[in-house]
Amino acid sequence: MFEHDALDIEQRASTGALPPRSRVDRLVSEAYERYASVDDGAVADYIPVLAAADASHFGLSVVSVGGSLHEAGDVDIPFSIQSISKAFVFALVCEELGHEAVHERVGVNNTGLAFNSLIAMELNGGSPMNPMVNAGAIATTALVGASSAEERWARVQRGLSRFAGRELSLDEDVYLSESRTNLRNRAIGKLLQSYGRLDPDPLETVDVYTRQCSLAVTAHDLAVMGATLADGGVNPVTGEQVVSAEVCRDTLAVLASCGMYERSGEWLFEIGLPAKSGVSGGIVAVAPGKGAVGAYSPRLDTAGNSVRGQRACAHLSRSLGLNLFASVRGGTSETSEPEESHG
Ligand code: GLN
């Protein structure tokens, strides 16, 4: 699916800054043009309203840690954030509870199974495994400190809005459609409760989770949200410190291992960036210290990842030099130390 050999792109090291602005503009337009005509994959329909998405929409946005924008296509079309919300709710909970607590309560290992698997929990003694699959995400939402479901929802909505740098609102149609059909997620909530993994009411917690998945965002918003994680927790557009740099580090580690579901290994191998996707067709890919890519295109592969979004991210990772694992010979091996004085 990824056309390495066909791409005539010089491999760049991951260190340093993004290329100059005009070059980033050109490479974003090039990635857009290159994949605009791809129509592989299918729009998700297990949440009925998602089947009505316009499959032709395709938007690519790159936001740098300096706040510069590089965009092509449908970057202002709203869609529900879906599973991408998991990354940012996890960051908010890490900020609140810290590294150890989330490690212990939720876990950080890939399941190797689909995002809505119940078997993954059964095979692992009731552990929700990681915050990027539904079980772990529902367990994570339950950890947002609040005395009621309404307060929990308000905190999630406010927190995600700070990442986006604008007030995010609920897509009511998506929320109602998913609420009517989310029997699996309700089962996951009950199973978590049966294993003593969920303190608040399971159905109320699943309802907050369903709302967080129904927040409307654009490809541009995703890039700003991702760039906040790339920038030590400071939103590069508003300048607000949303979470700490340590929380960004922990969140990106989990995105690298689990963000693209059971395809996370393949994604890391091909693209080399922490990323998160959602079933409505969004992807956010984060280049620490540089910026982030937000992509939107509703047709998905069988794991639930946007086909055009993945291809465009692969292209941009290579052309912009974002792959975290890429190095080139000729770097400086040590930082210089002041000469010892002998006298
Ligand atoms: N709200 C969706 C669900 O729970 C999110 C899944 C996804 O984007 N992969 O099924």
CSV table of C-alpha atoms and ligand atoms in Angstrom, one decimal:
chain,number,residue,atom,x,y,z
A,1,MET,CA,0.0,0.0,0.0
A,2,PHE,CA,2.9,2.4,0.6
A,3,GLU,CA,4.9,3.1,-2.5
A,4,HIS,CA,8.4,3.5,-1.2
A,5,ASP,CA,10.2,2.6,-4.3
A,6,ALA,CA,8.0,4.6,-6.5
A,7,LEU,CA,8.7,7.8,-4.5
A,8,ASP,CA,11.6,9.8,-5.6
A,9,ILE,CA,12.2,11.4,-2.2
A,10,GLU,CA,15.4,12.0,-0.5
A,11,GLN,CA,15.5,10.4,2.9
A,12,ARG,CA,16.1,13.0,5.6
A,13,ALA,CA,17.1,12.6,9.2
A,14,SER,CA,14.5,13.2,11.9
A,15,THR,CA,16.5,15.8,13.7
A,16,GLY,CA,16.3,19.5,13.1
A,17,ALA,CA,13.4,21.7,12.0
A,18,LEU,CA,10.8,21.5,9.3
A,19,PRO,CA,12.0,22.6,5.8
A,20,PRO,CA,11.4,26.2,4.9
A,21,ARG,CA,7.7,27.3,4.8
A,22,SER,CA,7.4,27.6,1.0
A,23,ARG,CA,8.8,24.0,0.6
A,24,VAL,CA,6.4,22.6,3.2
A,25,ASP,CA,3.5,24.4,1.3
A,26,ARG,CA,4.6,22.8,-1.9
A,27,LEU,CA,5.0,19.3,-0.3
A,28,VAL,CA,1.6,19.4,1.3
A,29,SER,CA,0.0,20.4,-2.1
A,30,GLU,CA,2.0,17.6,-3.8
A,31,ALA,CA,0.8,15.0,-1.3
A,32,TYR,CA,-2.8,16.2,-1.7
A,33,GLU,CA,-2.6,16.1,-5.6
A,34,ARG,CA,-0.9,12.7,-5.5
A,35,TYR,CA,-3.6,10.9,-3.5
A,36,ALA,CA,-6.7,12.9,-4.3
A,37,SER,CA,-7.9,10.4,-7.0
A,38,VAL,CA,-7.4,7.3,-4.8
A,39,ASP,CA,-10.8,5.7,-4.0
A,40,ASP,CA,-9.8,2.5,-2.3
A,41,GLY,CA,-11.5,1.6,1.0
A,42,ALA,CA,-15.0,2.0,2.3
A,43,VAL,CA,-16.7,4.5,4.5
A,44,ALA,CA,-17.6,3.2,8.0
A,45,ASP,CA,-21.2,2.2,8.4
A,46,TYR,CA,-21.5,0.5,11.8
A,47,ILE,CA,-22.4,3.9,13.2
A,48,PRO,CA,-25.3,4.5,10.7
A,49,VAL,CA,-24.9,8.2,10.3
A,50,LEU,CA,-21.2,7.8,9.3
A,51,ALA,CA,-22.3,6.0,6.1
A,52,ALA,CA,-23.7,9.3,4.8
A,53,ALA,CA,-20.3,11.0,4.8
A,54,ASP,CA,-19.2,12.4,1.4
A,55,ALA,CA,-16.4,10.0,0.5
A,56,SER,CA,-14.9,12.6,-1.9
A,57,HIS,CA,-13.7,14.9,0.9
A,58,PHE,CA,-10.0,15.0,1.4
A,59,GLY,CA,-8.1,17.5,3.4
A,60,LEU,CA,-4.5,17.8,4.6
A,61,SER,CA,-3.2,20.3,7.2
A,62,VAL,CA,0.3,20.7,8.6
A,63,VAL,CA,0.7,23.0,11.6
A,64,SER,CA,4.3,23.7,12.8
A,65,VAL,CA,5.3,24.2,16.5
A,66,GLY,CA,5.8,27.8,15.4
A,67,GLY,CA,2.1,28.0,14.5
A,68,SER,CA,2.6,28.2,10.7
A,69,LEU,CA,-0.2,26.6,8.6
A,70,HIS,CA,0.3,24.6,5.4
A,71,GLU,CA,-3.0,23.2,4.0
A,72,ALA,CA,-4.6,21.6,1.0
A,73,GLY,CA,-8.1,20.5,0.1
A,74,ASP,CA,-11.1,20.1,2.5
A,75,VAL,CA,-9.4,21.2,5.7
A,76,ASP,CA,-12.5,23.0,7.1
A,77,ILE,CA,-15.1,20.2,6.6
A,78,PRO,CA,-16.3,19.1,10.1
A,79,PHE,CA,-16.4,15.4,11.0
A,80,SER,CA,-16.7,13.6,14.3
A,81,ILE,CA,-13.4,13.1,16.0
A,82,GLN,CA,-14.2,9.5,17.0
A,83,SER,CA,-11.2,7.5,18.3
A,84,ILE,CA,-8.8,10.4,17.9
A,85,SER,CA,-10.4,11.8,21.1
A,86,LYS,CA,-8.8,8.9,23.0
A,87,ALA,CA,-5.4,10.4,22.6
A,88,PHE,CA,-6.3,13.8,24.1
A,89,VAL,CA,-8.5,12.5,26.9
A,90,PHE,CA,-5.6,10.2,27.8
A,91,ALA,CA,-3.3,13.3,27.9
A,92,LEU,CA,-5.8,15.1,30.2
A,93,VAL,CA,-5.9,12.1,32.5
A,94,CYS,CA,-2.1,11.7,32.5
A,95,GLU,CA,-1.9,15.4,33.5
A,96,GLU,CA,-4.3,14.8,36.3
A,97,LEU,CA,-3.1,11.4,37.7
A,98,GLY,CA,0.4,11.0,36.5
A,99,HIS,CA,2.5,8.4,34.6
A,100,GLU,CA,2.3,5.6,37.1
A,101,ALA,CA,-1.4,5.7,37.8
A,102,VAL,CA,-2.4,5.5,34.1
A,103,HIS,CA,0.2,2.8,33.5
A,104,GLU,CA,-1.2,0.7,36.2
A,105,ARG,CA,-5.0,1.4,35.7
A,106,VAL,CA,-5.2,1.3,31.9
A,107,GLY,CA,-2.0,-0.2,30.5
A,108,VAL,CA,0.2,0.7,27.5
A,109,ASN,CA,0.6,-2.5,25.4
A,110,ASN,CA,-1.0,-3.2,22.0
A,111,THR,CA,-3.8,-5.8,22.0
A,112,GLY,CA,-3.1,-7.0,18.4
A,113,LEU,CA,-6.9,-7.1,18.1
A,114,ALA,CA,-9.6,-4.8,16.7
A,115,PHE,CA,-10.4,-1.6,18.6
A,116,ASN,CA,-13.7,-2.8,19.9
A,117,SER,CA,-12.5,-6.2,21.0
A,118,LEU,CA,-14.0,-7.8,24.1
A,119,ILE,CA,-11.7,-10.9,23.8
A,120,ALA,CA,-8.6,-8.7,24.3
A,121,MET,CA,-9.8,-8.0,27.8
A,122,GLU,CA,-10.8,-11.6,28.5
A,123,LEU,CA,-7.4,-12.9,27.3
A,124,ASN,CA,-5.6,-10.4,29.6
A,125,GLY,CA,-7.3,-10.9,33.0
A,126,GLY,CA,-9.7,-8.0,32.5
A,127,SER,CA,-7.1,-5.4,31.7
A,128,PRO,CA,-8.3,-2.8,29.3
A,129,MET,CA,-4.7,-3.0,27.8
A,130,ASN,CA,-4.2,0.5,26.4
A,131,PRO,CA,-6.1,3.8,26.2
A,132,MET,CA,-6.4,3.7,22.4
A,133,VAL,CA,-8.8,0.8,22.1
A,134,ASN,CA,-12.4,1.2,23.3
A,135,ALA,CA,-12.0,-0.7,26.5
A,136,GLY,CA,-9.0,1.4,27.6
A,137,ALA,CA,-10.6,4.6,26.4
A,138,ILE,CA,-13.7,4.0,28.4
A,139,ALA,CA,-11.6,3.2,31.4
A,140,THR,CA,-9.6,6.4,30.8
A,141,THR,CA,-12.7,8.6,30.5
A,142,ALA,CA,-13.8,7.1,33.8
A,143,LEU,CA,-10.6,8.5,35.4
A,144,VAL,CA,-11.4,12.1,34.5
A,145,GLY,CA,-12.0,13.5,38.0
A,146,ALA,CA,-15.6,14.6,38.4
A,147,SER,CA,-18.5,14.0,40.7
A,148,SER,CA,-21.1,13.4,37.9
A,149,ALA,CA,-21.2,12.3,34.3
A,150,GLU,CA,-22.2,15.8,33.3
A,151,GLU,CA,-19.2,17.3,35.0
A,152,ARG,CA,-17.0,14.6,33.4
A,153,TRP,CA,-18.3,15.5,30.0
A,154,ALA,CA,-17.8,19.2,30.6
A,155,ARG,CA,-14.2,18.6,31.6
A,156,VAL,CA,-13.5,16.5,28.5
A,157,GLN,CA,-15.1,19.0,26.2
A,158,ARG,CA,-13.2,21.9,27.7
A,159,GLY,CA,-9.9,20.0,27.7
A,160,LEU,CA,-10.2,18.9,24.0
A,161,SER,CA,-11.2,22.5,23.1
A,162,ARG,CA,-8.0,23.8,24.7
A,163,PHE,CA,-6.0,21.4,22.5
A,164,ALA,CA,-7.9,22.7,19.4
A,165,GLY,CA,-7.6,26.3,20.5
A,166,ARG,CA,-11.4,26.9,19.9
A,167,GLU,CA,-14.7,25.7,21.4
A,168,LEU,CA,-15.5,22.2,20.0
A,169,SER,CA,-19.1,21.3,19.9
A,170,LEU,CA,-21.1,18.1,19.7
A,171,ASP,CA,-22.3,16.7,16.4
A,172,GLU,CA,-25.8,15.8,17.7
A,173,ASP,CA,-26.6,13.5,14.8
A,174,VAL,CA,-23.5,11.4,15.3
A,175,TYR,CA,-24.1,11.3,19.0
A,176,LEU,CA,-27.7,10.1,18.6
A,177,SER,CA,-26.8,7.6,15.9
A,178,GLU,CA,-24.0,6.1,17.9
A,179,SER,CA,-26.0,6.1,21.2
A,180,ARG,CA,-28.7,4.0,19.6
A,181,THR,CA,-26.2,1.4,18.2
A,182,ASN,CA,-23.3,1.2,20.7
A,183,LEU,CA,-24.3,-2.1,22.2
A,184,ARG,CA,-20.7,-3.4,22.0
A,185,ASN,CA,-19.3,-0.4,23.9
A,186,ARG,CA,-22.0,-0.8,26.6
A,187,ALA,CA,-20.9,-4.5,26.8
A,188,ILE,CA,-17.3,-3.3,27.2
A,189,GLY,CA,-18.4,-0.9,30.0
A,190,LYS,CA,-20.2,-3.7,31.8
A,191,LEU,CA,-17.2,-6.1,31.4
A,192,LEU,CA,-14.8,-3.5,32.8
A,193,GLN,CA,-17.1,-3.1,35.7
A,194,SER,CA,-17.2,-6.9,36.3
A,195,TYR,CA,-13.4,-6.9,36.5
A,196,GLY,CA,-13.5,-4.0,39.0
A,197,ARG,CA,-11.9,-1.7,36.4
A,198,LEU,CA,-14.5,1.0,36.4
A,199,ASP,CA,-15.6,3.1,39.4
A,200,PRO,CA,-18.3,5.3,37.9
A,201,ASP,CA,-21.5,3.9,36.4
A,202,PRO,CA,-20.6,2.0,33.2
A,203,LEU,CA,-23.4,3.2,31.0
A,204,GLU,CA,-23.0,6.8,32.1
A,205,THR,CA,-19.3,6.5,31.4
A,206,VAL,CA,-19.9,5.0,27.9
A,207,ASP,CA,-22.3,7.9,27.3
A,208,VAL,CA,-19.5,10.4,28.1
A,209,TYR,CA,-17.2,8.4,25.8
A,210,THR,CA,-19.8,8.5,23.0
A,211,ARG,CA,-20.1,12.2,23.4
A,212,GLN,CA,-16.3,12.7,23.3
A,213,CYS,CA,-16.2,10.7,20.0
A,214,SER,CA,-19.0,12.9,18.6
A,215,LEU,CA,-17.2,16.2,19.0
A,216,ALA,CA,-16.9,17.9,15.6
A,217,VAL,CA,-13.4,18.8,14.3
A,218,THR,CA,-11.7,19.6,11.0
A,219,ALA,CA,-8.4,18.4,9.6
A,220,HIS,CA,-7.1,21.8,10.6
A,221,ASP,CA,-8.2,21.3,14.2
A,222,LEU,CA,-6.4,17.9,14.3
A,223,ALA,CA,-3.2,19.4,13.1
A,224,VAL,CA,-3.4,22.1,15.8
A,225,MET,CA,-4.2,19.5,18.5
A,226,GLY,CA,-1.3,17.3,17.3
A,227,ALA,CA,1.1,20.3,17.1
A,228,THR,CA,0.2,20.9,20.8
A,229,LEU,CA,1.6,17.5,21.6
A,230,ALA,CA,4.6,18.2,19.4
A,231,ASP,CA,5.3,21.4,21.2
A,232,GLY,CA,5.7,20.3,24.8
A,233,GLY,CA,2.0,20.8,25.5
A,234,VAL,CA,1.8,24.4,24.4
A,235,ASN,CA,-0.8,25.1,21.7
A,236,PRO,CA,1.2,26.8,19.0
A,237,VAL,CA,-1.8,29.0,17.9
A,238,THR,CA,-3.1,30.2,21.3
A,239,GLY,CA,0.1,29.9,23.2
A,240,GLU,CA,-1.7,28.2,26.1
A,241,GLN,CA,0.1,25.4,28.0
A,242,VAL,CA,-2.6,22.7,27.8
A,243,VAL,CA,-0.6,19.8,29.4
A,244,SER,CA,3.0,19.3,30.5
A,245,ALA,CA,5.9,18.2,28.3
A,246,GLU,CA,6.1,14.9,30.2
A,247,VAL,CA,2.5,14.2,29.4
A,248,CYS,CA,3.1,14.8,25.7
A,249,ARG,CA,6.0,12.4,25.9
A,250,ASP,CA,3.9,9.7,27.5
A,251,THR,CA,0.9,10.3,25.2
A,252,LEU,CA,3.1,10.1,22.1
A,253,ALA,CA,4.7,6.8,23.3
A,254,VAL,CA,1.3,5.3,23.6
A,255,LEU,CA,0.2,6.6,20.2
A,256,ALA,CA,3.4,5.0,18.7
A,257,SER,CA,2.6,1.6,20.0
A,258,CYS,CA,-1.2,1.6,19.9
A,259,GLY,CA,-2.6,4.6,17.9
A,260,MET,CA,-3.3,2.8,14.6
A,261,TYR,CA,-4.9,-0.2,16.3
A,262,GLU,CA,-3.6,-3.6,15.2
A,263,ARG,CA,-1.7,-1.9,12.3
A,264,SER,CA,0.4,0.2,14.7
A,265,GLY,CA,3.6,-1.8,14.0
A,266,GLU,CA,3.1,-1.6,10.3
A,267,TRP,CA,2.4,2.2,10.5
A,268,LEU,CA,5.6,2.7,12.6
A,269,PHE,CA,7.6,0.7,10.2
A,270,GLU,CA,6.4,2.6,7.2
A,271,ILE,CA,5.8,6.1,8.6
A,272,GLY,CA,7.7,6.3,11.9
A,273,LEU,CA,5.5,8.7,13.7
A,274,PRO,CA,3.1,8.5,16.7
A,275,ALA,CA,-0.4,8.9,15.3
A,276,LYS,CA,-4.0,8.2,16.0
A,277,SER,CA,-6.9,7.5,13.6
A,278,GLY,CA,-10.7,7.5,13.9
A,279,VAL,CA,-13.4,5.7,12.0
A,280,SER,CA,-14.9,8.8,10.5
A,281,GLY,CA,-11.6,9.1,8.5
A,282,GLY,CA,-9.4,11.5,10.5
A,283,ILE,CA,-5.7,10.9,11.3
A,284,VAL,CA,-3.4,13.0,13.4
A,285,ALA,CA,0.4,12.2,13.1
A,286,VAL,CA,2.8,14.0,15.4
A,287,ALA,CA,6.4,14.9,14.8
A,288,PRO,CA,7.8,15.9,18.2
A,289,GLY,CA,9.5,19.3,18.2
A,290,LYS,CA,8.4,20.0,14.6
A,291,GLY,CA,4.6,19.9,14.2
A,292,ALA,CA,1.7,17.7,13.2
A,293,VAL,CA,-0.3,16.5,10.2
A,294,GLY,CA,-4.1,16.4,10.3
A,295,ALA,CA,-5.7,14.4,7.5
A,296,TYR,CA,-9.3,13.7,6.7
A,297,SER,CA,-10.7,11.3,4.1
A,298,PRO,CA,-13.6,9.0,5.0
A,299,ARG,CA,-12.7,5.8,3.1
A,300,LEU,CA,-11.1,3.3,5.5
A,301,ASP,CA,-9.0,0.1,5.3
A,302,THR,CA,-10.2,-3.0,7.1
A,303,ALA,CA,-8.6,-1.9,10.4
A,304,GLY,CA,-10.5,1.4,10.3
A,305,ASN,CA,-7.7,3.7,9.2
A,306,SER,CA,-8.3,6.3,6.4
A,307,VAL,CA,-6.7,5.0,3.2
A,308,ARG,CA,-5.8,8.4,1.6
A,309,GLY,CA,-4.9,9.8,5.0
A,310,GLN,CA,-2.3,7.0,5.6
A,311,ARG,CA,-0.8,7.4,2.1
A,312,ALA,CA,-0.6,11.2,2.5
A,313,CYS,CA,1.0,10.9,5.9
A,314,ALA,CA,3.5,8.3,4.5
A,315,HIS,CA,4.4,10.8,1.7
A,316,LEU,CA,4.8,13.7,4.1
A,317,SER,CA,6.8,11.8,6.6
A,318,ARG,CA,9.3,11.0,4.0
A,319,SER,CA,9.3,14.3,2.1
A,320,LEU,CA,9.3,16.5,5.2
A,321,GLY,CA,11.9,14.3,7.0
A,322,LEU,CA,9.6,13.4,10.0
A,323,ASN,CA,10.3,9.7,10.5
A,324,LEU,CA,11.6,9.4,14.1
A,325,PHE,CA,13.9,6.5,13.3
A,326,ALA,CA,15.7,8.0,10.3
A,327,SER,CA,19.3,9.2,10.7
A,328,VAL,CA,21.9,10.1,8.2
A,329,ARG,CA,25.7,9.8,8.5
A,330,GLY,CA,27.7,12.8,9.4
A,331,GLY,CA,26.0,14.0,12.6
A,332,THR,CA,28.1,15.2,15.5
A,333,SER,CA,28.5,12.3,17.9
A,334,GLU,CA,29.1,14.2,21.2
A,335,THR,CA,28.4,17.6,22.4
A,336,SER,CA,31.6,19.4,23.1
A,337,GLU,CA,32.7,19.9,26.7
A,338,PRO,CA,34.8,22.8,28.0
A,339,GLU,CA,38.5,21.9,28.1
A,340,GLU,CA,39.7,20.9,31.5
A,341,SER,CA,42.1,23.3,32.9
A,342,HIS,CA,45.4,22.0,34.2
A,343,GLY,CA,46.8,24.8,35.9
B,1,GLN,N1,-16.9,5.9,18.7
B,1,GLN,C1,-16.3,4.8,18.0
B,1,GLN,C2,-16.6,3.5,18.7
B,1,GLN,O1,-16.5,3.5,19.9
B,1,GLN,C3,-14.9,5.1,17.8
B,1,GLN,C4,-14.1,4.0,17.1
B,1,GLN,C5,-13.0,4.5,16.3
B,1,GLN,O2,-12.9,5.6,15.8
B,1,GLN,N2,-12.2,3.5,15.9
B,1,GLN,O3,-16.8,2.5,18.1
